[in-house]
mmCIF file of C-alpha atoms and ligand atoms in Angstrom:
data_model
loop_
_atom_site.group_PDB
_atom_site.id
_atom_site.type_symbol
_atom_site.label_atom_id
_atom_site.label_comp_id
_atom_site.label_asym_id
_atom_site.label_seq_id
_atom_site.Cartn_x
_atom_site.Cartn_y
_atom_site.Cartn_z
ATOM 1 C CA UNK A 1077 207.589 -1.014 36.025
ATOM 2 C CA UNK A 1078 208.721 -3.555 33.248
ATOM 3 C CA UNK A 1079 207.262 -2.480 30.332
ATOM 4 C CA UNK A 1080 207.997 -6.187 29.029
ATOM 5 C CA UNK A 1081 206.285 -7.529 25.608
ATOM 6 C CA UNK A 1082 206.647 -10.852 23.936
ATOM 7 C CA UNK A 1083 209.404 -11.449 21.716
ATOM 8 C CA UNK A 1084 212.443 -10.160 24.801
ATOM 9 C CA UNK A 1085 210.678 -12.664 27.131
ATOM 10 C CA UNK A 1086 210.005 -17.100 25.958
ATOM 11 C CA UNK A 1087 207.061 -17.752 28.570
ATOM 12 C CA UNK A 1088 203.386 -16.096 28.240
ATOM 13 C CA UNK A 1089 201.640 -17.066 31.593
ATOM 14 C CA UNK A 1090 198.666 -17.043 31.785
ATOM 15 C CA UNK A 1091 195.859 -17.598 34.714
ATOM 16 C CA UNK A 1092 192.628 -20.267 34.756
ATOM 17 C CA UNK A 1093 191.396 -21.029 38.097
ATOM 18 C CA UNK A 1094 189.403 -24.183 36.644
ATOM 19 C CA UNK A 1095 192.556 -25.767 35.367
ATOM 20 C CA UNK A 1096 195.043 -25.343 38.359
ATOM 21 C CA UNK A 1097 194.261 -28.625 40.074
ATOM 22 C CA UNK A 1098 192.373 -26.763 42.919
ATOM 23 C CA UNK A 1099 195.797 -24.532 44.232
ATOM 24 C CA UNK A 1100 194.933 -20.850 45.298
ATOM 25 C CA UNK A 1101 196.019 -18.205 42.584
ATOM 26 C CA UNK A 1102 198.854 -17.314 44.976
ATOM 27 C CA UNK A 1103 200.204 -20.510 45.511
ATOM 28 C CA UNK A 1104 200.068 -20.786 41.336
ATOM 29 C CA UNK A 1105 201.124 -17.407 40.729
ATOM 30 C CA UNK A 1106 204.111 -17.820 43.019
ATOM 31 C CA UNK A 1107 205.683 -21.297 41.217
ATOM 32 C CA UNK A 1108 205.181 -19.546 37.890
ATOM 33 C CA UNK A 1109 206.702 -16.019 39.640
ATOM 34 C CA UNK A 1110 209.859 -18.792 41.139
ATOM 35 C CA UNK A 1111 209.997 -19.866 38.010
ATOM 36 C CA UNK A 1112 211.514 -16.610 36.014
ATOM 37 C CA UNK A 1113 208.339 -16.042 33.580
ATOM 38 C CA UNK A 1114 208.335 -12.219 33.127
ATOM 39 C CA UNK A 1115 204.911 -12.450 31.572
ATOM 40 C CA UNK A 1116 201.553 -12.834 33.451
ATOM 41 C CA UNK A 1117 198.321 -12.528 32.092
ATOM 42 C CA UNK A 1118 194.920 -12.261 34.192
ATOM 43 C CA UNK A 1119 192.426 -14.175 32.760
ATOM 44 C CA UNK A 1120 189.676 -15.480 35.217
ATOM 45 C CA UNK A 1121 185.686 -15.672 33.038
ATOM 46 C CA UNK A 1122 183.766 -17.250 36.126
ATOM 47 C CA UNK A 1123 184.099 -14.366 39.118
ATOM 48 C CA UNK A 1124 182.002 -11.435 39.760
ATOM 49 C CA UNK A 1125 184.692 -7.660 38.773
ATOM 50 C CA UNK A 1126 183.982 -7.593 43.124
ATOM 51 C CA UNK A 1127 186.356 -11.100 43.432
ATOM 52 C CA UNK A 1128 188.816 -10.766 39.922
ATOM 53 C CA UNK A 1129 189.803 -7.049 40.993
ATOM 54 C CA UNK A 1130 190.709 -8.888 44.799
ATOM 55 C CA UNK A 1131 192.671 -11.211 42.666
ATOM 56 C CA UNK A 1132 194.333 -8.966 40.744
ATOM 57 C CA UNK A 1133 195.354 -6.668 43.391
ATOM 58 C CA UNK A 1134 197.398 -10.188 44.584
ATOM 59 C CA UNK A 1135 198.736 -10.546 41.379
ATOM 60 C CA UNK A 1136 199.748 -7.135 41.174
ATOM 61 C CA UNK A 1137 201.968 -7.653 44.450
ATOM 62 C CA UNK A 1138 203.538 -10.736 43.624
ATOM 63 C CA UNK A 1139 204.361 -9.583 39.936
ATOM 64 C CA UNK A 1140 205.700 -6.250 41.373
ATOM 65 C CA UNK A 1141 207.624 -8.684 43.943
ATOM 66 C CA UNK A 1142 209.501 -11.001 41.277
ATOM 67 C CA UNK A 1143 209.865 -7.687 39.160
ATOM 68 C CA UNK A 1144 207.747 -9.529 35.816
ATOM 69 C CA UNK A 1145 204.784 -7.566 33.662
ATOM 70 C CA UNK A 1146 201.510 -8.255 34.993
ATOM 71 C CA UNK A 1147 198.754 -8.146 31.288
ATOM 72 C CA UNK A 1148 194.677 -8.245 33.251
ATOM 73 C CA UNK A 1149 192.496 -10.012 29.753
ATOM 74 C CA UNK A 1150 189.272 -8.024 29.071
ATOM 75 C CA UNK A 1151 188.881 -5.656 32.298
ATOM 76 C CA UNK A 1152 190.495 -2.833 31.137
ATOM 77 C CA UNK A 1153 188.291 -1.189 34.253
ATOM 78 C CA UNK A 1154 190.485 -3.544 36.273
ATOM 79 C CA UNK A 1155 193.673 -2.796 34.940
ATOM 80 C CA UNK A 1156 193.616 0.579 35.368
ATOM 81 C CA UNK A 1157 192.415 0.681 38.923
ATOM 82 C CA UNK A 1158 195.602 -2.066 39.983
ATOM 83 C CA UNK A 1159 197.738 -0.424 37.669
ATOM 84 C CA UNK A 1160 198.546 -3.449 35.685
ATOM 85 C CA UNK A 1161 201.415 -2.881 33.176
ATOM 86 C CA UNK A 1162 199.095 -4.181 30.438
ATOM 87 C CA UNK A 1163 195.481 -5.463 28.940
ATOM 88 C CA UNK A 1164 195.156 -7.853 26.417
ATOM 89 C CA UNK A 1165 191.792 -7.787 24.549
ATOM 90 C CA UNK A 1166 189.866 -10.082 21.135
ATOM 91 C CA UNK A 1167 188.578 -9.250 17.873
ATOM 92 C CA UNK A 1168 185.305 -8.847 20.148
ATOM 93 C CA UNK A 1169 186.098 -6.309 23.012
ATOM 94 C CA UNK A 1170 186.705 -3.116 22.714
ATOM 95 C CA UNK A 1171 188.464 -1.869 19.920
ATOM 96 C CA UNK A 1172 191.774 -0.859 20.461
ATOM 97 C CA UNK A 1173 191.878 2.791 19.718
ATOM 98 C CA UNK A 1174 188.966 3.350 22.573
ATOM 99 C CA UNK A 1175 191.043 1.187 25.104
ATOM 100 C CA UNK A 1176 193.682 3.725 24.800
ATOM 101 C CA UNK A 1177 191.922 6.528 25.436
ATOM 102 C CA UNK A 1178 191.137 5.339 28.226
ATOM 103 C CA UNK A 1179 194.434 3.526 29.373
ATOM 104 C CA UNK A 1180 196.916 5.700 27.722
ATOM 105 C CA UNK A 1181 199.710 5.706 25.919
ATOM 106 C CA UNK A 1182 202.048 4.165 28.378
ATOM 107 C CA UNK A 1183 199.626 1.137 28.964
ATOM 108 C CA UNK A 1184 200.815 -2.418 26.791
ATOM 109 C CA UNK A 1185 198.006 -3.101 24.659
ATOM 110 C CA UNK A 1186 197.454 -6.714 23.312
ATOM 111 C CA UNK A 1187 195.460 -7.529 20.834
ATOM 112 C CA UNK A 1188 194.164 -11.175 19.874
ATOM 113 C CA UNK A 1189 194.362 -11.905 16.253
ATOM 114 C CA UNK A 1190 193.728 -15.012 13.665
ATOM 115 C CA UNK A 1191 194.050 -13.821 9.945
ATOM 116 C CA UNK A 1192 196.716 -12.259 8.345
ATOM 117 C CA UNK A 1193 194.003 -8.381 7.547
ATOM 118 C CA UNK A 1194 193.780 -8.277 11.734
ATOM 119 C CA UNK A 1195 197.862 -8.654 12.611
ATOM 120 C CA UNK A 1196 198.204 -5.819 9.090
ATOM 121 C CA UNK A 1197 194.607 -4.051 10.982
ATOM 122 C CA UNK A 1198 196.779 -3.785 14.921
ATOM 123 C CA UNK A 1199 199.692 -2.066 14.824
ATOM 124 C CA UNK A 1200 197.036 1.005 13.507
ATOM 125 C CA UNK A 1201 194.864 0.638 15.986
ATOM 126 C CA UNK A 1202 197.322 0.939 18.932
ATOM 127 C CA UNK A 1203 197.802 -2.271 19.633
ATOM 128 C CA UNK A 1204 201.470 -3.047 21.077
ATOM 129 C CA UNK A 1205 201.863 -6.786 20.292
ATOM 130 C CA UNK A 1206 199.347 -9.453 19.163
ATOM 131 C CA UNK A 1207 198.354 -13.093 19.820
ATOM 132 C CA UNK A 1208 198.336 -15.450 17.565
ATOM 133 C CA UNK A 1209 196.062 -17.753 17.394
ATOM 134 C CA UNK A 1210 195.185 -20.647 18.171
ATOM 135 C CA UNK A 1211 197.349 -22.357 16.734
ATOM 136 C CA UNK A 1212 196.130 -26.091 17.128
ATOM 137 C CA UNK A 1213 193.192 -27.224 19.045
ATOM 138 C CA UNK A 1214 192.170 -26.249 22.598
ATOM 139 C CA UNK A 1215 189.609 -26.424 25.019
ATOM 140 C CA UNK A 1216 190.761 -23.535 27.329
ATOM 141 C CA UNK A 1217 188.685 -20.766 25.824
ATOM 142 C CA UNK A 1218 184.891 -21.201 24.623
ATOM 143 C CA UNK A 1219 184.102 -19.841 21.272
ATOM 144 C CA UNK A 1220 187.917 -19.945 20.105
ATOM 145 C CA UNK A 1221 188.445 -19.512 16.571
ATOM 146 C CA UNK A 1222 189.189 -22.622 14.215
ATOM 147 C CA UNK A 1223 193.074 -23.129 14.963
ATOM 148 C CA UNK A 1224 195.441 -21.736 12.240
ATOM 149 C CA UNK A 1225 197.359 -23.954 12.374
ATOM 150 C CA UNK A 1226 200.949 -22.917 11.157
ATOM 151 C CA UNK A 1227 199.965 -20.704 8.032
ATOM 152 C CA UNK A 1228 199.058 -17.845 9.969
ATOM 153 C CA UNK A 1229 201.910 -18.046 12.150
ATOM 154 C CA UNK A 1230 204.661 -18.233 9.346
ATOM 155 C CA UNK A 1231 202.803 -15.173 7.706
ATOM 156 C CA UNK A 1232 203.665 -13.118 11.082
ATOM 157 C CA UNK A 1233 206.476 -14.205 11.376
ATOM 158 C CA UNK A 1234 208.158 -13.237 8.090
ATOM 159 C CA UNK A 1235 205.355 -10.188 7.850
ATOM 160 C CA UNK A 1236 204.622 -9.082 10.911
ATOM 161 C CA UNK A 1237 205.265 -5.164 12.427
ATOM 162 C CA UNK A 1238 204.657 -6.126 16.434
ATOM 163 C CA UNK A 1239 206.239 -8.274 18.470
ATOM 164 C CA UNK A 1240 203.857 -10.857 18.655
ATOM 165 C CA UNK A 1241 202.947 -14.565 21.033
ATOM 166 C CA UNK A 1242 202.174 -17.558 19.682
ATOM 167 C CA UNK A 1243 199.182 -19.468 22.103
ATOM 168 C CA UNK A 1244 196.442 -22.201 21.720
ATOM 169 C CA UNK A 1245 197.705 -25.549 22.711
ATOM 170 C CA UNK A 1246 200.959 -25.382 22.392
ATOM 171 C CA UNK A 1247 202.567 -28.077 24.934
ATOM 172 C CA UNK A 1248 206.123 -29.637 25.602
ATOM 173 C CA UNK A 1249 205.764 -31.535 22.618
ATOM 174 C CA UNK A 1250 205.232 -29.164 19.660
ATOM 175 C CA UNK A 1251 206.776 -26.251 21.979
ATOM 176 C CA UNK A 1252 210.045 -26.843 19.381
ATOM 177 C CA UNK A 1253 208.212 -26.788 16.817
ATOM 178 C CA UNK A 1254 206.472 -23.530 17.301
ATOM 179 C CA UNK A 1255 209.571 -21.728 17.933
ATOM 180 C CA UNK A 1256 210.914 -23.444 14.096
ATOM 181 C CA UNK A 1257 207.747 -21.638 13.160
ATOM 182 C CA UNK A 1258 209.442 -18.760 14.527
ATOM 183 C CA UNK A 1259 207.932 -17.822 17.767
ATOM 184 C CA UNK A 1260 210.071 -16.779 20.278
ATOM 185 C CA UNK A 1261 207.554 -15.906 22.322
ATOM 186 C CA UNK A 1262 204.685 -19.021 23.269
ATOM 187 C CA UNK A 1263 201.888 -18.640 25.612
ATOM 188 C CA UNK A 1264 200.359 -21.846 27.846
ATOM 189 C CA UNK A 1265 197.506 -22.211 30.089
ATOM 190 C CA UNK A 1266 196.717 -25.481 30.329
ATOM 191 C CA UNK A 1267 199.968 -26.559 30.299
ATOM 192 C CA UNK A 1268 201.835 -24.391 33.188
ATOM 193 C CA UNK A 1269 198.887 -23.592 35.234
ATOM 194 C CA UNK A 1270 197.538 -26.908 35.252
ATOM 195 C CA UNK A 1271 201.612 -28.897 35.819
ATOM 196 C CA UNK A 1272 202.074 -30.700 39.056
ATOM 197 C CA UNK A 1273 204.901 -29.526 40.115
ATOM 198 C CA UNK A 1274 204.957 -25.831 38.196
ATOM 199 C CA UNK A 1275 208.320 -24.898 37.818
ATOM 200 C CA UNK A 1276 209.940 -28.386 36.823
ATOM 201 C CA UNK A 1277 207.348 -27.380 33.800
ATOM 202 C CA UNK A 1278 207.831 -24.017 32.758
ATOM 203 C CA UNK A 1279 212.272 -25.297 32.749
ATOM 204 C CA UNK A 1280 211.470 -28.301 31.005
ATOM 205 C CA UNK A 1281 208.996 -26.168 28.027
ATOM 206 C CA UNK A 1282 211.649 -23.705 28.128
ATOM 207 C CA UNK A 1283 213.848 -26.593 27.000
ATOM 208 C CA UNK A 1284 212.344 -27.755 24.560
ATOM 209 C CA UNK A 1285 211.243 -24.333 22.715
ATOM 210 C CA UNK A 1286 214.909 -23.459 22.741
ATOM 211 C CA UNK A 1287 216.182 -26.829 20.993
ATOM 212 C CA UNK A 1288 213.447 -25.260 18.996
ATOM 213 C CA UNK A 1289 215.082 -22.129 18.573
ATOM 214 C CA UNK A 1290 219.155 -23.647 17.470
ATOM 215 C CA UNK A 1291 217.096 -26.738 15.066
HETATM 216 N N1 3NM B 677 193.317 -17.279 23.580
HETATM 217 P P1 3NM B 677 196.227 -23.625 25.860
HETATM 218 S S1 3NM B 677 193.357 -19.597 22.180
HETATM 219 C C1 3NM B 677 193.481 -17.319 25.718
HETATM 220 O O1 3NM B 677 193.264 -18.145 19.556
HETATM 221 C C2 3NM B 677 193.587 -18.097 24.414
HETATM 222 O O2 3NM B 677 193.679 -16.017 20.922
HETATM 223 C C3 3NM B 677 193.324 -17.888 22.196
HETATM 224 O O3 3NM B 677 194.814 -22.057 25.805
HETATM 225 C C4 3NM B 677 193.921 -17.354 20.543
HETATM 226 O O4 3NM B 677 197.164 -23.578 26.577
HETATM 227 C C5 3NM B 677 193.488 -19.072 24.473
HETATM 228 O O5 3NM B 677 195.491 -24.572 27.569
HETATM 229 C C6 3NM B 677 193.528 -20.885 24.939
HETATM 230 O O6 3NM B 677 195.775 -24.215 25.470
HETATM 231 C C7 3NM B 677 194.906 -21.465 25.300
#
């Protein structure tokens, strides 16, 4: 199973049923896989555990067929049950060392960070990569901290010692700038799952990101 980390690929997609224009999860994720997205995170807040488990089983199959990395948000138990490639936790979730003791050495652990102190701490805690955000304001995540802007991203790009993914309010129109500030992997939720034509949107986002990487 692929152990793909941010930095090894450009786009990191995250699911959100509420933003997917009423389309079934399978359709949304198949489109993302068809567009060549190589990391997919399952992030659903409103379902019961049993329903989440079923959805994760489906996504495990789709990502495996596509050779993509599959990460489950928050739910360590579900990640283990479906043999996901990784689990992603936030600062308020189960601490990374506790997650590591459950999942073993192989599973990828991602940690959301919002401050240099948190980024500095992440490696010693045992995280494999960090989320850096929210770069811009976003309505997608409840209880999100204030946008960190480019200041924190610049700091991580210069001083960070782990692979990182920029997240929060990233769109076609601003992703080139995010890349110019050092991001080599960006996570987008509403901009991808909310697109009427997901495949074309991924292509547009990639193209814009590459412009920022050379510019
Ligand atoms: N985590 P959109 S921001 C899931 O800063 C998530 O850690 C964030 O959604 C963080 O691309 C965020 O629609 C939501 O703005 C990003």
